[in-house]
PDB file of C-alpha atoms in Angstrom:
ATOM      1  CA  MET F   1      84.490 109.258  79.863  1.00 66.00           C
ATOM      2  CA  ASN F   2      83.595 105.809  81.209  1.00 68.00           C
ATOM      3  CA  TRP F   3      84.706 106.017  84.831  1.00 72.00           C
ATOM      4  CA  GLN F   4      84.108 102.314  85.384  1.00 75.00           C
ATOM      5  CA  ILE F   5      86.757 101.523  82.767  1.00 70.00           C
ATOM      6  CA  ILE F   6      89.097 104.130  84.260  1.00 72.00           C
ATOM      7  CA  ARG F   7      88.608 102.612  87.723  1.00 75.00           C
ATOM      8  CA  THR F   8      89.257  99.092  86.413  1.00 76.00           C
ATOM      9  CA  LEU F   9      92.479 100.213  84.719  1.00 74.00           C
ATOM     10  CA  ALA F  10      93.616 101.994  87.884  1.00 75.00           C
ATOM     11  CA  GLU F  11      92.858  98.972  90.099  1.00 77.00           C
ATOM     12  CA  LYS F  12      94.810  96.716  87.734  1.00 76.00           C
ATOM     13  CA  ASP F  13      97.856  98.984  87.942  1.00 74.00           C
ATOM     14  CA  LEU F  14      97.532  99.307  91.720  1.00 76.00           C
ATOM     15  CA  ALA F  15      97.803  95.516  91.956  1.00 77.00           C
ATOM     16  CA  GLU F  16     100.989  95.691  89.880  1.00 74.00           C
ATOM     17  CA  VAL F  17     102.474  98.254  92.286  1.00 72.00           C
ATOM     18  CA  LEU F  18     102.858  95.622  95.007  1.00 75.00           C
ATOM     19  CA  LYS F  19     104.927  93.535  92.586  1.00 77.00           C
ATOM     20  CA  ASN F  20     107.239  96.450  91.760  1.00 73.00           C
ATOM     21  CA  ARG F  21     110.315  95.926  93.945  1.00 77.00           C
ATOM     22  CA  ILE F  22     111.710  99.367  93.154  1.00 72.00           C
ATOM     23  CA  ALA F  23     108.484 101.065  94.271  1.00 74.00           C
ATOM     24  CA  VAL F  24     108.091  98.948  97.424  1.00 82.00           C
ATOM     25  CA  SER F  25     111.724  99.113  98.560  1.00 84.00           C
ATOM     26  CA  GLY F  26     111.956 102.818  97.737  1.00 81.00           C
ATOM     27  CA  ALA F  27     108.773 103.518  99.702  1.00 86.00           C
ATOM     28  CA  ILE F  28     110.098 101.650 102.742  1.00 90.00           C
ATOM     29  CA  VAL F  29     113.432 103.485 102.717  1.00 90.00           C
ATOM     30  CA  LEU F  30     111.781 106.888 102.331  1.00 88.00           C
ATOM     31  CA  SER F  31     109.350 106.108 105.156  1.00 92.00           C
ATOM     32  CA  VAL F  32     112.128 105.132 107.538  1.00 93.00           C
ATOM     33  CA  VAL F  33     114.169 108.249 106.742  1.00 92.00           C
ATOM     34  CA  PHE F  34     111.374 110.826 106.706  1.00 92.00           C
ATOM     35  CA  ALA F  35     108.881 109.481 109.234  1.00 92.00           C
ATOM     36  CA  LEU F  36     111.322 108.034 111.778  1.00 94.00           C
ATOM     37  CA  VAL F  37     114.962 109.118 111.418  1.00 94.00           C
ATOM     38  CA  PHE F  38     114.388 112.846 110.869  1.00 92.00           C
ATOM     39  CA  PRO F  39     112.019 113.452 113.810  1.00 93.00           C
ATOM     40  CA  LEU F  40     113.983 111.191 116.162  1.00 93.00           C
ATOM     41  CA  LEU F  41     117.278 112.873 115.310  1.00 92.00           C
ATOM     42  CA  ILE F  42     116.071 116.472 115.400  1.00 90.00           C
ATOM     43  CA  THR F  43     114.052 116.116 118.601  1.00 90.00           C
ATOM     44  CA  GLN F  44     117.249 114.893 120.286  1.00 85.00           C
ATOM     45  CA  LEU F  45     119.242 117.972 119.249  1.00 78.00           C
ATOM     46  CA  PRO F  46     119.037 119.514 122.751  1.00 71.00           C
ATOM     47  CA  VAL F  47     120.592 116.339 124.201  1.00 68.00           C
ATOM     48  CA  LEU F  48     123.191 115.944 121.436  1.00 65.00           C
ATOM     49  CA  THR F  49     124.301 119.604 121.665  1.00 64.00           C
ATOM     50  CA  GLN F  50     124.076 119.890 125.451  1.00 62.00           C
ATOM     51  CA  GLY F  51     126.931 121.939 126.791  1.00 50.00           C
ATOM     52  CA  SER F  52     127.997 123.239 123.382  1.00 52.00           C
ATOM     53  CA  ASP F  53     127.999 126.867 122.349  1.00 51.00           C
ATOM     54  CA  ASP F  54     125.061 126.931 119.951  1.00 54.00           C
ATOM     55  CA  GLN F  55     124.304 130.663 120.212  1.00 52.00           C
ATOM     56  CA  ALA F  56     125.524 131.293 116.664  1.00 52.00           C
ATOM     57  CA  SER F  57     123.289 128.534 115.308  1.00 56.00           C
ATOM     58  CA  LEU F  58     120.282 129.947 117.156  1.00 58.00           C
ATOM     59  CA  GLU F  59     120.949 133.420 115.804  1.00 60.00           C
ATOM     60  CA  GLU F  60     121.106 131.993 112.277  1.00 62.00           C
ATOM     61  CA  LEU F  61     117.769 130.246 112.775  1.00 60.00           C
ATOM     62  CA  VAL F  62     116.183 133.384 114.197  1.00 61.00           C
ATOM     63  CA  ARG F  63     117.392 135.374 111.178  1.00 63.00           C
ATOM     64  CA  ILE F  64     115.265 133.360 108.748  1.00 61.00           C
ATOM     65  CA  ILE F  65     112.119 133.315 110.886  1.00 65.00           C
ATOM     66  CA  PRO F  66     109.289 134.916 108.882  1.00 64.00           C
ATOM     67  CA  ALA F  67     107.333 137.710 110.507  1.00 63.00           C
ATOM     68  CA  GLU F  68     104.157 135.577 110.541  1.00 66.00           C
ATOM     69  CA  ILE F  69     105.504 133.263 113.233  1.00 69.00           C
ATOM     70  CA  LEU F  70     108.144 135.456 114.878  1.00 65.00           C
ATOM     71  CA  GLY F  71     106.074 136.160 117.966  1.00 68.00           C
ATOM     72  CA  GLU F  72     105.158 132.492 118.376  1.00 70.00           C
ATOM     73  CA  VAL F  73     108.671 131.044 118.151  1.00 71.00           C
ATOM     74  CA  MET F  74     110.433 133.770 120.142  1.00 72.00           C
ATOM     75  CA  ALA F  75     108.470 132.628 123.193  1.00 77.00           C
ATOM     76  CA  LEU F  76     110.216 129.237 122.965  1.00 79.00           C
ATOM     77  CA  SER F  77     113.239 128.205 124.993  1.00 82.00           C
ATOM     78  CA  PRO F  78     116.644 127.769 123.245  1.00 77.00           C
ATOM     79  CA  GLU F  79     116.109 123.984 123.403  1.00 82.00           C
ATOM     80  CA  GLN F  80     112.644 124.159 121.862  1.00 85.00           C
ATOM     81  CA  LEU F  81     113.433 126.670 119.118  1.00 83.00           C
ATOM     82  CA  PRO F  82     115.428 124.426 116.720  1.00 82.00           C
ATOM     83  CA  ILE F  83     112.912 121.585 117.090  1.00 87.00           C
ATOM     84  CA  VAL F  84     109.946 123.780 116.199  1.00 87.00           C
ATOM     85  CA  LEU F  85     111.696 125.638 113.391  1.00 83.00           C
ATOM     86  CA  ILE F  86     113.205 122.587 111.697  1.00 85.00           C
ATOM     87  CA  LEU F  87     110.386 120.061 112.142  1.00 89.00           C
ATOM     88  CA  GLY F  88     107.529 122.548 112.206  1.00 87.00           C
ATOM     89  CA  TYR F  89     108.550 124.683 109.258  1.00 82.00           C
ATOM     90  CA  LEU F  90     111.876 124.193 107.448  1.00 81.00           C
ATOM     91  CA  LEU F  91     111.505 120.454 106.800  1.00 85.00           C
ATOM     92  CA  ALA F  92     107.988 120.762 105.376  1.00 85.00           C
ATOM     93  CA  PRO F  93     108.920 121.279 101.684  1.00 84.00           C
ATOM     94  CA  LEU F  94     111.356 118.339 101.792  1.00 85.00           C
ATOM     95  CA  PHE F  95     108.428 116.070 102.706  1.00 87.00           C
ATOM     96  CA  LEU F  96     107.113 116.626  99.181  1.00 87.00           C
ATOM     97  CA  VAL F  97     109.740 114.142  98.004  1.00 87.00           C
ATOM     98  CA  LEU F  98     107.424 111.362  99.220  1.00 88.00           C
ATOM     99  CA  PRO F  99     104.411 111.859  96.928  1.00 87.00           C
ATOM    100  CA  LEU F 100     106.545 112.943  94.002  1.00 84.00           C
ATOM    101  CA  MET F 101     108.997 110.044  94.051  1.00 83.00           C
ATOM    102  CA  LEU F 102     106.490 107.242  94.654  1.00 83.00           C
ATOM    103  CA  SER F 103     103.980 108.567  92.145  1.00 82.00           C
ATOM    104  CA  CYS F 104     106.696 109.045  89.533  1.00 80.00           C
ATOM    105  CA  ILE F 105     108.022 105.510  90.052  1.00 80.00           C
ATOM    106  CA  ILE F 106     104.551 104.055  89.489  1.00 80.00           C
ATOM    107  CA  ALA F 107     103.737 106.400  86.619  1.00 79.00           C
ATOM    108  CA  ALA F 108     107.071 105.677  84.935  1.00 76.00           C
ATOM    109  CA  GLU F 109     105.950 102.076  84.578  1.00 73.00           C
ATOM    110  CA  ALA F 110     102.539 103.045  83.203  1.00 71.00           C
ATOM    111  CA  PHE F 111     103.083 102.050  79.565  1.00 69.00           C
ATOM    112  CA  VAL F 112     106.748 101.053  79.567  1.00 73.00           C
ATOM    113  CA  GLY F 113     106.017  98.425  82.211  1.00 70.00           C
ATOM    114  CA  GLU F 114     103.171  97.025  80.122  1.00 70.00           C
ATOM    115  CA  ARG F 115     105.544  96.806  77.171  1.00 69.00           C
ATOM    116  CA  GLU F 116     108.251  95.060  79.237  1.00 69.00           C
ATOM    117  CA  ARG F 117     105.682  92.588  80.628  1.00 70.00           C
ATOM    118  CA  LYS F 118     104.372  91.941  77.086  1.00 71.00           C
ATOM    119  CA  THR F 119     100.857  93.019  78.115  1.00 69.00           C
ATOM    120  CA  LEU F 120     100.713  96.364  76.305  1.00 65.00           C
ATOM    121  CA  GLU F 121      99.150  95.014  73.105  1.00 66.00           C
ATOM    122  CA  ALA F 122      96.242  93.424  74.982  1.00 68.00           C
ATOM    123  CA  LEU F 123      95.717  96.661  76.908  1.00 68.00           C
ATOM    124  CA  LEU F 124      95.652  98.789  73.762  1.00 69.00           C
ATOM    125  CA  TYR F 125      93.005  96.588  72.140  1.00 71.00           C
ATOM    126  CA  THR F 126      90.555  97.066  75.035  1.00 73.00           C
ATOM    127  CA  PRO F 127      87.389  99.164  74.461  1.00 74.00           C
ATOM    128  CA  ALA F 128      88.856 102.014  76.549  1.00 74.00           C
ATOM    129  CA  THR F 129      89.406 105.299  74.731  1.00 77.00           C
ATOM    130  CA  ASP F 130      92.805 106.979  74.624  1.00 73.00           C
ATOM    131  CA  GLY F 131      91.694 109.456  77.285  1.00 76.00           C
ATOM    132  CA  GLU F 132      90.413 106.683  79.560  1.00 79.00           C
ATOM    133  CA  LEU F 133      93.700 104.786  79.235  1.00 80.00           C
ATOM    134  CA  PHE F 134      95.673 107.910  80.100  1.00 77.00           C
ATOM    135  CA  LEU F 135      93.499 108.836  83.099  1.00 82.00           C
ATOM    136  CA  GLY F 136      93.431 105.237  84.378  1.00 81.00           C
ATOM    137  CA  LYS F 137      97.229 105.106  84.387  1.00 80.00           C
ATOM    138  CA  ALA F 138      97.444 108.533  86.020  1.00 82.00           C
ATOM    139  CA  LEU F 139      95.027 107.639  88.839  1.00 84.00           C
ATOM    140  CA  ALA F 140      96.891 104.394  89.529  1.00 82.00           C
ATOM    141  CA  ALA F 141      99.994 106.433  90.351  1.00 84.00           C
ATOM    142  CA  LEU F 142      98.303 109.432  91.958  1.00 88.00           C
ATOM    143  CA  ILE F 143      96.244 107.679  94.646  1.00 87.00           C
ATOM    144  CA  PRO F 144      99.085 105.604  96.191  1.00 87.00           C
ATOM    145  CA  GLY F 145     101.379 108.648  96.242  1.00 88.00           C
ATOM    146  CA  ILE F 146      98.883 110.802  98.155  1.00 92.00           C
ATOM    147  CA  VAL F 147      97.759 108.088 100.583  1.00 92.00           C
ATOM    148  CA  TYR F 148     101.357 107.026 101.216  1.00 92.00           C
ATOM    149  CA  THR F 149     102.336 110.622 102.037  1.00 93.00           C
ATOM    150  CA  TRP F 150      99.406 111.151 104.385  1.00 95.00           C
ATOM    151  CA  VAL F 151     100.179 107.910 106.242  1.00 95.00           C
ATOM    152  CA  ASN F 152     103.817 108.945 106.650  1.00 95.00           C
ATOM    153  CA  PHE F 153     102.689 112.378 107.803  1.00 95.00           C
ATOM    154  CA  ALA F 154     100.610 110.743 110.538  1.00 96.00           C
ATOM    155  CA  ILE F 155     103.588 108.609 111.634  1.00 95.00           C
ATOM    156  CA  PHE F 156     105.864 111.658 111.489  1.00 95.00           C
ATOM    157  CA  ALA F 157     103.439 113.611 113.712  1.00 95.00           C
ATOM    158  CA  VAL F 158     103.212 110.831 116.313  1.00 96.00           C
ATOM    159  CA  VAL F 159     106.994 110.304 116.455  1.00 95.00           C
ATOM    160  CA  THR F 160     107.658 114.056 116.591  1.00 95.00           C
ATOM    161  CA  ASN F 161     105.264 114.621 119.498  1.00 95.00           C
ATOM    162  CA  ILE F 162     106.360 111.560 121.479  1.00 95.00           C
ATOM    163  CA  ALA F 163     110.121 111.993 120.967  1.00 93.00           C
ATOM    164  CA  GLY F 164     109.957 115.740 121.513  1.00 91.00           C
ATOM    165  CA  TYR F 165     107.642 115.706 124.531  1.00 92.00           C
ATOM    166  CA  PRO F 166     110.444 115.783 127.152  1.00 90.00           C
ATOM    167  CA  THR F 167     111.706 119.028 125.618  1.00 89.00           C
ATOM    168  CA  MET F 168     108.451 120.598 124.434  1.00 90.00           C
ATOM    169  CA  GLY F 169     106.283 119.519 127.361  1.00 89.00           C
ATOM    170  CA  ARG F 170     103.179 119.445 125.148  1.00 91.00           C
ATOM    171  CA  ILE F 171     101.647 118.133 121.927  1.00 93.00           C
ATOM    172  CA  TRP F 172     102.516 120.831 119.404  1.00 91.00           C
ATOM    173  CA  PHE F 173     102.767 119.195 115.970  1.00 92.00           C
ATOM    174  CA  PRO F 174     101.481 119.594 113.248  1.00 90.00           C
ATOM    175  CA  THR F 175     101.725 123.332 112.662  1.00 87.00           C
ATOM    176  CA  THR F 176      99.300 125.171 110.402  1.00 84.00           C
ATOM    177  CA  SER F 177     101.946 125.229 107.655  1.00 83.00           C
ATOM    178  CA  TRP F 178     101.947 121.426 107.536  1.00 90.00           C
ATOM    179  CA  TRP F 179      98.162 121.262 107.214  1.00 90.00           C
ATOM    180  CA  GLY F 180      98.249 123.576 104.217  1.00 87.00           C
ATOM    181  CA  LEU F 181     101.035 121.539 102.675  1.00 89.00           C
ATOM    182  CA  MET F 182      99.296 118.182 103.147  1.00 92.00           C
ATOM    183  CA  ILE F 183      95.843 119.281 102.013  1.00 91.00           C
ATOM    184  CA  PHE F 184      96.705 121.471  99.020  1.00 90.00           C
ATOM    185  CA  VAL F 185     100.302 121.042  97.868  1.00 90.00           C
ATOM    186  CA  VAL F 186     100.750 117.254  98.205  1.00 92.00           C
ATOM    187  CA  PRO F 187      97.877 116.295  95.836  1.00 92.00           C
ATOM    188  CA  ALA F 188      98.855 119.058  93.404  1.00 91.00           C
ATOM    189  CA  ILE F 189     102.547 118.199  93.160  1.00 89.00           C
ATOM    190  CA  SER F 190     101.797 114.475  93.060  1.00 89.00           C
ATOM    191  CA  LEU F 191      99.447 115.034  90.115  1.00 90.00           C
ATOM    192  CA  LEU F 192     102.102 117.189  88.465  1.00 87.00           C
ATOM    193  CA  GLY F 193     104.651 114.397  88.654  1.00 85.00           C
ATOM    194  CA  VAL F 194     102.147 111.771  87.538  1.00 85.00           C
ATOM    195  CA  SER F 195     100.769 113.630  84.524  1.00 83.00           C
ATOM    196  CA  ALA F 196     104.236 114.538  83.244  1.00 83.00           C
ATOM    197  CA  THR F 197     105.661 111.066  83.872  1.00 81.00           C
ATOM    198  CA  VAL F 198     102.765 109.231  82.183  1.00 79.00           C
ATOM    199  CA  ILE F 199     103.409 111.341  79.086  1.00 78.00           C
ATOM    200  CA  ILE F 200     107.103 110.435  79.273  1.00 79.00           C
ATOM    201  CA  SER F 201     106.284 106.760  79.845  1.00 75.00           C
ATOM    202  CA  SER F 202     104.209 106.647  76.674  1.00 70.00           C
ATOM    203  CA  ARG F 203     107.104 108.026  74.616  1.00 72.00           C
ATOM    204  CA  VAL F 204     110.158 106.069  75.837  1.00 68.00           C
ATOM    205  CA  LYS F 205     111.160 102.414  75.565  1.00 66.00           C
ATOM    206  CA  THR F 206     112.342 101.391  79.039  1.00 68.00           C
ATOM    207  CA  PHE F 207     111.292 101.933  82.644  1.00 63.00           C
ATOM    208  CA  MET F 208     114.668 103.401  83.608  1.00 66.00           C
ATOM    209  CA  GLU F 209     114.443 105.999  80.819  1.00 67.00           C
ATOM    210  CA  ALA F 210     111.052 107.120  82.077  1.00 67.00           C
ATOM    211  CA  TYR F 211     112.146 107.123  85.724  1.00 62.00           C
ATOM    212  CA  GLN F 212     115.341 109.071  85.093  1.00 65.00           C
ATOM    213  CA  ALA F 213     113.490 111.691  83.060  1.00 64.00           C
ATOM    214  CA  SER F 214     110.873 112.093  85.792  1.00 63.00           C
ATOM    215  CA  GLY F 215     113.618 112.638  88.381  1.00 64.00           C
ATOM    216  CA  MET F 216     113.939 116.237  87.216  1.00 68.00           C
ATOM    217  CA  HIS F 217     110.733 117.005  89.107  1.00 69.00           C
ATOM    218  CA  VAL F 218     112.746 116.940  92.338  1.00 70.00           C
ATOM    219  CA  LEU F 219     114.171 120.312  91.281  1.00 75.00           C
ATOM    220  CA  LEU F 220     110.788 121.841  92.169  1.00 75.00           C
ATOM    221  CA  ILE F 221     111.120 120.603  95.730  1.00 76.00           C
ATOM    222  CA  ILE F 222     114.700 121.841  95.969  1.00 77.00           C
ATOM    223  CA  VAL F 223     113.537 125.311  94.901  1.00 77.00           C
ATOM    224  CA  LEU F 224     110.795 125.341  97.567  1.00 75.00           C
ATOM    225  CA  LEU F 225     113.199 124.016 100.209  1.00 72.00           C
ATOM    226  CA  VAL F 226     115.871 126.606  99.449  1.00 73.00           C
ATOM    227  CA  ALA F 227     113.292 129.403  99.320  1.00 71.00           C
ATOM    228  CA  GLN F 228     111.870 128.469 102.727  1.00 68.00           C
ATOM    229  CA  SER F 229     115.243 127.795 104.396  1.00 64.00           C
ATOM    230  CA  THR F 230     116.614 131.173 103.255  1.00 63.00           C
ATOM    231  CA  GLY F 231     113.526 133.121 104.254  1.00 57.00           C
ATOM    232  CA  LEU F 232     112.513 133.978 100.668  1.00 54.00           C
ATOM    233  CA  LEU F 233     109.254 132.036 100.947  1.00 60.00           C
ATOM    234  CA  PHE F 234     107.183 130.943 103.901  1.00 65.00           C
ATOM    235  CA  LEU F 235     104.676 128.160 103.236  1.00 71.00           C
ATOM    236  CA  SER F 236     101.895 129.554 105.394  1.00 76.00           C
ATOM    237  CA  PRO F 237      98.430 128.054 104.831  1.00 79.00           C
ATOM    238  CA  PHE F 238      97.574 130.941 102.493  1.00 83.00           C
ATOM    239  CA  VAL F 239     100.786 130.551 100.487  1.00 83.00           C
ATOM    240  CA  ALA F 240     100.290 126.754 100.421  1.00 85.00           C
ATOM    241  CA  VAL F 241      96.857 127.263  98.862  1.00 87.00           C
ATOM    242  CA  LEU F 242      98.331 129.581  96.226  1.00 88.00           C
ATOM    243  CA  VAL F 243     101.184 127.159  95.467  1.00 86.00           C
ATOM    244  CA  GLY F 244      98.718 124.273  95.287  1.00 89.00           C
ATOM    245  CA  LEU F 245      96.404 126.179  92.931  1.00 92.00           C
ATOM    246  CA  ALA F 246      99.344 127.115  90.702  1.00 90.00           C
ATOM    247  CA  PHE F 247     100.388 123.469  90.483  1.00 89.00           C
ATOM    248  CA  PHE F 248      96.796 122.385  89.777  1.00 92.00           C
ATOM    249  CA  VAL F 249      96.632 124.802  86.836  1.00 93.00           C
ATOM    250  CA  ILE F 250      99.865 123.302  85.468  1.00 90.00           C
ATOM    251  CA  ASP F 251      98.428 119.814  86.123  1.00 88.00           C
ATOM    252  CA  ALA F 252      95.309 120.600  84.108  1.00 90.00           C
ATOM    253  CA  VAL F 253      97.418 121.809  81.182  1.00 90.00           C
ATOM    254  CA  LEU F 254      99.658 118.716  81.316  1.00 86.00           C
ATOM    255  CA  ILE F 255      96.652 116.354  81.456  1.00 85.00           C
ATOM    256  CA  TRP F 256      95.060 118.129  78.493  1.00 86.00           C
ATOM    257  CA  ILE F 257      98.332 117.907  76.557  1.00 84.00           C
ATOM    258  CA  GLY F 258      98.837 114.285  77.596  1.00 79.00           C
ATOM    259  CA  ILE F 259      95.382 113.180  76.442  1.00 77.00           C
ATOM    260  CA  ARG F 260      95.805 115.000  73.129  1.00 78.00           C
ATOM    261  CA  MET F 261      99.310 113.602  72.579  1.00 75.00           C
ATOM    262  CA  PHE F 262      98.470 110.067  73.622  1.00 69.00           C
ATOM    263  CA  SER F 263      97.864 107.789  70.662  1.00 64.00           C
ATOM    264  CA  ARG F 264      97.418 104.040  70.943  1.00 62.00           C
ATOM    265  CA  SER F 265      98.232 103.679  67.243  1.00 63.00           C
ATOM    266  CA  GLU F 266     101.728 105.041  67.914  1.00 62.00           C
ATOM    267  CA  LEU F 267     102.153 102.697  70.880  1.00 60.00           C
ATOM    268  CA  ILE F 268     101.001  99.726  68.808  1.00 59.00           C
ATOM    269  CA  ALA F 269     103.524 100.660  66.115  1.00 56.00           C
ATOM    270  CA  ARG F 270     106.315 100.594  68.717  1.00 55.00           C
ATOM    271  CA  ILE F 271     105.462  97.127  70.075  1.00 52.00           C
TER     272      ILE F 271
END
């Protein structure tokens, strides 16, 4: 593998990302919702529900608390409990939408976008091998997805601590569950979406076909979200490592399949 060629291909695609209105506008909307709206809204729950009978809601939250954090959260006041449970634990899997969606949008354009811009033929006649072309396209989608998620995580943490300080009285976020998620699961699930979507992008004719097909990856996040919100799965740091490793194994298989399936001769025939 010539990593200089792979890097050049990735940098070229990264430059194209800024011209992709769907990727840019989608990233802005997701950032506003996840990094600003969610923490601002949930940290104001004690004010919004002041005077209401929320005992039933608290009992429902307590019911799904995993044993690992039961002692920690039971020491919280009724006002602090929903903030810590929702922002500190339950919302964590939903945050995986960020790396998956952005990476899939960029990866969906990997080869289809080149075809629509009439630049695919020139790309395919470069000295890069099939494997280098595949990896270059994958990296171009993977890196922005991970960096974008980590930046939003930092904003989310700042907003959560500042907006929730009047109720919490301390800096408490992020929890250990979030660290495990950001370090292990985010890169793994982003790579999963990228590797699968690049394969799809090399087989379909339009960007929308590739993007719609890649949208099925969101089902993985829904499964994790439902499992955590119902108490079936708790993304502790240890579990996050296991989930991340499982995804990385799947990623390796998909990359191997993608490189073996990728054929520039087939792409040239479709131009």
